[in-house]
Amino acid sequence: MNTYWGNVNTYCEKVTTYCEKVNTYCVNVVTYCVNVATYWEKVNTYLPLANGFSRTLIIKLNDMEEKRVEIRFEILEKEELLRDDLRLYATALHAARQAYAPYSRFQVGAAVLVAGMVVEGCNQENRAYPSGMCAERVALFSAGAYLPKHPVTALAIIALKKGVIQPPVAPCGACCQVLLETEQRYGKPVRVLMCGSDRIIAVSSAKDLLPFSFSGML
């Protein structure tokens, strides 16, 4: 009998300990709820400020000066090209057939008009891609090397894939940047002809291709 009551006392002690833990847990829950309530009070106080900030930001954005950039270009039929333009077209097509493009299989030819002469170039690829060169820059740099005192006045570009002339393609950003510096170097615009099989897109200056060029100055 003594053993029985000893076990009961032990059990009651455990129950008492358990209840104490439950009470502690409940106190923690109440504290947590108070903290949550305080948090939401702070959030509700902050939200009007946040909404006000957003509206102010939108107003500031809407108050910014807006400018528009106009790009002008012509769409020509091949029959409409002038004599020099036809020379550039034919030379660029010839150059495209000589391109080294084993990776992209996209052959590009370019031809530039310098002092009445036509200088050609084609894309030169490399398995380390940055080591290659676009057709436009090959032609422009060749002209700069052989005829450095004469301005480039026009450039034609044409692309082939599996021997078929592709729709007109534009120069990449790097080539546009070089074109623009060529214009600045000689103080003359460069007319750019982007040639397809029967349709040509022409711009009177490289500025129409890259209105926000890098100048190194603000």
mmCIF file of C-alpha atoms in Angstrom, residues 4-215:
data_model
loop_
_atom_site.group_PDB
_atom_site.id
_atom_site.type_symbol
_atom_site.label_atom_id
_atom_site.label_comp_id
_atom_site.label_asym_id
_atom_site.label_seq_id
_atom_site.Cartn_x
_atom_site.Cartn_y
_atom_site.Cartn_z
ATOM 1 C CA TYR A 4 1.021 2.497 -4.263
ATOM 2 C CA TRP A 5 0.682 5.868 -2.537
ATOM 3 C CA GLY A 6 4.300 6.611 -3.305
ATOM 4 C CA ASN A 7 3.591 6.092 -7.005
ATOM 5 C CA VAL A 8 0.487 8.311 -6.808
ATOM 6 C CA ASN A 9 2.498 11.114 -5.186
ATOM 7 C CA THR A 10 5.132 10.847 -7.918
ATOM 8 C CA TYR A 11 2.418 10.990 -10.585
ATOM 9 C CA CYS A 12 0.850 14.066 -8.991
ATOM 10 C CA GLU A 13 4.192 15.796 -8.877
ATOM 11 C CA LYS A 14 4.640 15.131 -12.596
ATOM 12 C CA VAL A 15 1.142 16.468 -13.304
ATOM 13 C CA THR A 16 1.929 19.605 -11.284
ATOM 14 C CA THR A 17 5.168 20.103 -13.227
ATOM 15 C CA TYR A 18 3.282 19.619 -16.511
ATOM 16 C CA CYS A 19 0.657 22.198 -15.513
ATOM 17 C CA GLU A 20 3.372 24.679 -14.619
ATOM 18 C CA LYS A 21 4.865 24.195 -18.094
ATOM 19 C CA VAL A 22 1.418 24.675 -19.661
ATOM 20 C CA ASN A 23 0.960 27.913 -17.685
ATOM 21 C CA THR A 24 4.365 29.128 -18.855
ATOM 22 C CA TYR A 25 3.433 28.236 -22.442
ATOM 23 C CA CYS A 26 0.142 30.162 -22.134
ATOM 24 C CA VAL A 27 1.977 33.183 -20.779
ATOM 25 C CA ASN A 28 4.313 33.009 -23.786
ATOM 26 C CA VAL A 29 1.344 32.786 -26.156
ATOM 27 C CA VAL A 30 -0.262 35.834 -24.557
ATOM 28 C CA THR A 31 3.033 37.740 -24.813
ATOM 29 C CA TYR A 32 3.324 36.732 -28.486
ATOM 30 C CA CYS A 33 -0.218 37.961 -29.185
ATOM 31 C CA VAL A 34 0.542 41.274 -27.495
ATOM 32 C CA ASN A 35 3.659 41.600 -29.629
ATOM 33 C CA VAL A 36 1.669 40.810 -32.783
ATOM 34 C CA ALA A 37 -0.944 43.410 -31.874
ATOM 35 C CA THR A 38 1.806 45.977 -31.269
ATOM 36 C CA TYR A 39 3.378 45.057 -34.629
ATOM 37 C CA TRP A 40 0.143 45.638 -36.524
ATOM 38 C CA GLU A 41 -0.373 48.949 -34.762
ATOM 39 C CA LYS A 42 3.044 49.990 -36.040
ATOM 40 C CA VAL A 43 2.247 48.685 -39.512
ATOM 41 C CA ASN A 44 -1.035 50.600 -39.612
ATOM 42 C CA THR A 45 0.830 53.721 -38.541
ATOM 43 C CA TYR A 46 3.489 53.162 -41.225
ATOM 44 C CA LEU A 47 1.181 52.313 -44.131
ATOM 45 C CA PRO A 48 -0.139 55.852 -44.699
ATOM 46 C CA LEU A 49 3.469 57.035 -44.832
ATOM 47 C CA ALA A 50 4.339 54.298 -47.304
ATOM 48 C CA ASN A 51 1.370 55.132 -49.517
ATOM 49 C CA GLY A 52 2.266 58.792 -49.377
ATOM 50 C CA PHE A 53 5.838 57.982 -50.425
ATOM 51 C CA SER A 54 4.605 55.939 -53.376
ATOM 52 C CA ARG A 55 2.321 58.718 -54.553
ATOM 53 C CA THR A 56 5.125 61.252 -54.207
ATOM 54 C CA LEU A 57 7.427 58.980 -56.204
ATOM 55 C CA ILE A 58 4.866 58.626 -58.962
ATOM 56 C CA ILE A 59 4.359 62.381 -59.046
ATOM 57 C CA LYS A 60 8.102 62.901 -59.298
ATOM 58 C CA LEU A 61 8.306 60.361 -62.113
ATOM 59 C CA ASN A 62 5.413 61.977 -63.922
ATOM 60 C CA ASP A 63 7.045 65.388 -63.499
ATOM 61 C CA MET A 64 10.260 64.241 -65.222
ATOM 62 C CA GLU A 65 10.984 65.808 -68.580
ATOM 63 C CA GLU A 66 9.982 63.548 -71.454
ATOM 64 C CA LYS A 67 11.833 63.507 -74.750
ATOM 65 C CA ARG A 68 11.212 61.533 -77.886
ATOM 66 C CA VAL A 69 13.740 60.181 -80.349
ATOM 67 C CA GLU A 70 12.787 60.167 -84.011
ATOM 68 C CA ILE A 71 14.426 57.649 -86.333
ATOM 69 C CA ARG A 72 14.161 58.262 -90.048
ATOM 70 C CA PHE A 73 14.672 55.597 -92.684
ATOM 71 C CA GLU A 74 13.731 54.789 -96.252
ATOM 72 C CA ILE A 75 12.474 51.527 -97.681
ATOM 73 C CA LEU A 76 13.721 51.154 -101.242
ATOM 74 C CA GLU A 77 13.384 48.636 -104.005
ATOM 75 C CA LYS A 78 16.619 47.402 -105.543
ATOM 76 C CA GLU A 79 15.690 49.081 -108.818
ATOM 77 C CA GLU A 80 15.614 52.444 -107.021
ATOM 78 C CA LEU A 81 19.241 52.302 -105.934
ATOM 79 C CA LEU A 82 21.698 54.804 -107.354
ATOM 80 C CA ARG A 83 24.812 53.710 -109.240
ATOM 81 C CA ASP A 84 27.127 53.884 -106.207
ATOM 82 C CA ASP A 85 24.534 52.103 -104.067
ATOM 83 C CA LEU A 86 24.362 49.271 -106.612
ATOM 84 C CA ARG A 87 28.157 48.980 -106.517
ATOM 85 C CA LEU A 88 28.025 48.706 -102.740
ATOM 86 C CA TYR A 89 25.233 46.121 -102.920
ATOM 87 C CA ALA A 90 27.119 43.929 -105.397
ATOM 88 C CA THR A 91 30.404 44.205 -103.478
ATOM 89 C CA ALA A 92 28.756 43.433 -100.120
ATOM 90 C CA LEU A 93 27.107 40.353 -101.657
ATOM 91 C CA HIS A 94 30.447 39.185 -103.028
ATOM 92 C CA ALA A 95 32.070 39.742 -99.628
ATOM 93 C CA ALA A 96 29.330 37.774 -97.836
ATOM 94 C CA ARG A 97 30.145 34.734 -99.966
ATOM 95 C CA GLN A 98 33.749 34.933 -98.723
ATOM 96 C CA ALA A 99 32.817 35.108 -95.029
ATOM 97 C CA TYR A 100 34.374 32.726 -92.532
ATOM 98 C CA ALA A 101 31.369 31.698 -90.439
ATOM 99 C CA PRO A 102 31.701 28.003 -89.511
ATOM 100 C CA TYR A 103 29.895 28.463 -86.171
ATOM 101 C CA SER A 104 26.893 30.675 -86.889
ATOM 102 C CA ARG A 105 26.580 29.722 -90.572
ATOM 103 C CA PHE A 106 25.431 33.320 -90.966
ATOM 104 C CA GLN A 107 27.559 35.019 -93.597
ATOM 105 C CA VAL A 108 27.618 38.795 -93.619
ATOM 106 C CA GLY A 109 29.245 41.061 -96.170
ATOM 107 C CA ALA A 110 29.835 44.797 -95.980
ATOM 108 C CA ALA A 111 31.110 47.386 -98.417
ATOM 109 C CA VAL A 112 32.073 51.003 -97.740
ATOM 110 C CA LEU A 113 32.418 53.881 -100.170
ATOM 111 C CA VAL A 114 35.588 55.939 -99.685
ATOM 112 C CA ALA A 115 36.777 58.584 -102.165
ATOM 113 C CA GLY A 116 34.909 56.857 -104.985
ATOM 114 C CA MET A 117 36.461 53.506 -104.096
ATOM 115 C CA VAL A 118 34.705 50.511 -102.570
ATOM 116 C CA VAL A 119 36.331 48.607 -99.713
ATOM 117 C CA GLU A 120 34.786 45.305 -98.676
ATOM 118 C CA GLY A 121 34.738 43.187 -95.546
ATOM 119 C CA CYS A 122 33.084 40.021 -94.268
ATOM 120 C CA ASN A 123 32.563 38.480 -90.852
ATOM 121 C CA GLN A 124 35.495 36.485 -89.467
ATOM 122 C CA GLU A 125 34.466 34.089 -86.712
ATOM 123 C CA ASN A 126 36.547 32.335 -84.096
ATOM 124 C CA ARG A 127 35.703 29.546 -81.684
ATOM 125 C CA ALA A 128 36.607 32.048 -78.940
ATOM 126 C CA TYR A 129 33.720 34.267 -80.019
ATOM 127 C CA PRO A 130 34.999 37.677 -78.843
ATOM 128 C CA SER A 131 38.079 37.124 -81.023
ATOM 129 C CA GLY A 132 36.005 37.299 -84.216
ATOM 130 C CA MET A 133 34.995 40.429 -86.103
ATOM 131 C CA CYS A 134 31.808 41.654 -87.769
ATOM 132 C CA ALA A 135 31.794 42.421 -91.482
ATOM 133 C CA GLU A 136 31.053 46.117 -90.939
ATOM 134 C CA ARG A 137 34.074 46.666 -88.721
ATOM 135 C CA VAL A 138 36.341 44.652 -91.019
ATOM 136 C CA ALA A 139 35.364 46.982 -93.880
ATOM 137 C CA LEU A 140 35.549 50.185 -91.823
ATOM 138 C CA PHE A 141 38.922 49.346 -90.273
ATOM 139 C CA SER A 142 40.308 48.335 -93.669
ATOM 140 C CA ALA A 143 39.193 51.660 -95.117
ATOM 141 C CA GLY A 144 40.730 53.464 -92.145
ATOM 142 C CA ALA A 145 44.022 51.621 -92.677
ATOM 143 C CA TYR A 146 44.319 52.110 -96.456
ATOM 144 C CA LEU A 147 42.606 55.466 -96.920
ATOM 145 C CA PRO A 148 42.932 57.217 -93.544
ATOM 146 C CA LYS A 149 42.578 60.748 -94.937
ATOM 147 C CA HIS A 150 39.317 60.118 -96.768
ATOM 148 C CA PRO A 151 35.892 59.951 -95.131
ATOM 149 C CA VAL A 152 33.579 56.969 -95.434
ATOM 150 C CA THR A 153 30.371 58.214 -97.018
ATOM 151 C CA ALA A 154 28.262 55.046 -97.296
ATOM 152 C CA LEU A 155 28.118 51.447 -96.113
ATOM 153 C CA ALA A 156 26.071 48.506 -97.360
ATOM 154 C CA ILE A 157 25.385 45.285 -95.433
ATOM 155 C CA ILE A 158 23.939 42.019 -96.686
ATOM 156 C CA ALA A 159 23.562 38.591 -95.061
ATOM 157 C CA LEU A 160 23.376 35.033 -96.396
ATOM 158 C CA LYS A 161 22.231 31.796 -94.793
ATOM 159 C CA LYS A 162 22.770 28.599 -96.758
ATOM 160 C CA GLY A 163 23.530 30.802 -99.744
ATOM 161 C CA VAL A 164 20.171 32.600 -99.596
ATOM 162 C CA ILE A 165 19.973 36.373 -99.158
ATOM 163 C CA GLN A 166 18.277 37.173 -95.857
ATOM 164 C CA PRO A 167 15.893 40.033 -95.022
ATOM 165 C CA PRO A 168 17.711 43.308 -94.236
ATOM 166 C CA VAL A 169 19.907 43.076 -91.131
ATOM 167 C CA ALA A 170 21.118 45.979 -89.003
ATOM 168 C CA PRO A 171 24.643 46.390 -87.608
ATOM 169 C CA CYS A 172 25.185 45.284 -84.018
ATOM 170 C CA GLY A 173 25.701 47.871 -81.262
ATOM 171 C CA ALA A 174 29.504 47.643 -81.460
ATOM 172 C CA CYS A 175 29.469 48.258 -85.215
ATOM 173 C CA CYS A 176 27.057 51.170 -84.783
ATOM 174 C CA GLN A 177 29.449 52.673 -82.231
ATOM 175 C CA VAL A 178 32.346 52.371 -84.701
ATOM 176 C CA LEU A 179 30.189 53.863 -87.460
ATOM 177 C CA LEU A 180 29.364 56.838 -85.263
ATOM 178 C CA GLU A 181 32.992 57.451 -84.395
ATOM 179 C CA THR A 182 33.804 57.262 -88.116
ATOM 180 C CA GLU A 183 31.244 60.012 -88.676
ATOM 181 C CA GLN A 184 32.738 62.096 -85.867
ATOM 182 C CA ARG A 185 36.282 61.481 -87.073
ATOM 183 C CA TYR A 186 35.597 62.988 -90.489
ATOM 184 C CA GLY A 187 32.678 65.237 -89.629
ATOM 185 C CA LYS A 188 30.462 63.629 -92.276
ATOM 186 C CA PRO A 189 27.433 61.338 -91.993
ATOM 187 C CA VAL A 190 27.648 57.750 -93.218
ATOM 188 C CA ARG A 191 24.655 56.514 -95.204
ATOM 189 C CA VAL A 192 23.844 52.933 -94.227
ATOM 190 C CA LEU A 193 22.109 50.484 -96.571
ATOM 191 C CA MET A 194 20.706 47.334 -94.973
ATOM 192 C CA CYS A 195 20.089 45.104 -97.960
ATOM 193 C CA GLY A 196 17.712 42.240 -98.634
ATOM 194 C CA SER A 197 17.077 40.404 -101.893
ATOM 195 C CA ASP A 198 14.709 43.026 -103.258
ATOM 196 C CA ARG A 199 14.189 45.488 -100.394
ATOM 197 C CA ILE A 200 16.695 47.872 -98.864
ATOM 198 C CA ILE A 201 16.321 49.869 -95.667
ATOM 199 C CA ALA A 202 18.424 53.030 -95.746
ATOM 200 C CA VAL A 203 19.303 55.598 -93.097
ATOM 201 C CA SER A 204 21.126 58.839 -93.778
ATOM 202 C CA SER A 205 23.316 58.614 -90.682
ATOM 203 C CA ALA A 206 24.454 56.032 -88.144
ATOM 204 C CA LYS A 207 22.852 58.270 -85.480
ATOM 205 C CA ASP A 208 19.511 56.834 -86.564
ATOM 206 C CA LEU A 209 20.750 53.359 -85.639
ATOM 207 C CA LEU A 210 22.214 54.249 -82.230
ATOM 208 C CA PRO A 211 20.742 57.508 -80.894
ATOM 209 C CA PHE A 212 22.296 56.991 -77.434
ATOM 210 C CA SER A 213 25.876 56.236 -78.354
ATOM 211 C CA PHE A 214 28.813 56.161 -75.964
ATOM 212 C CA SER A 215 30.744 59.433 -76.032
#
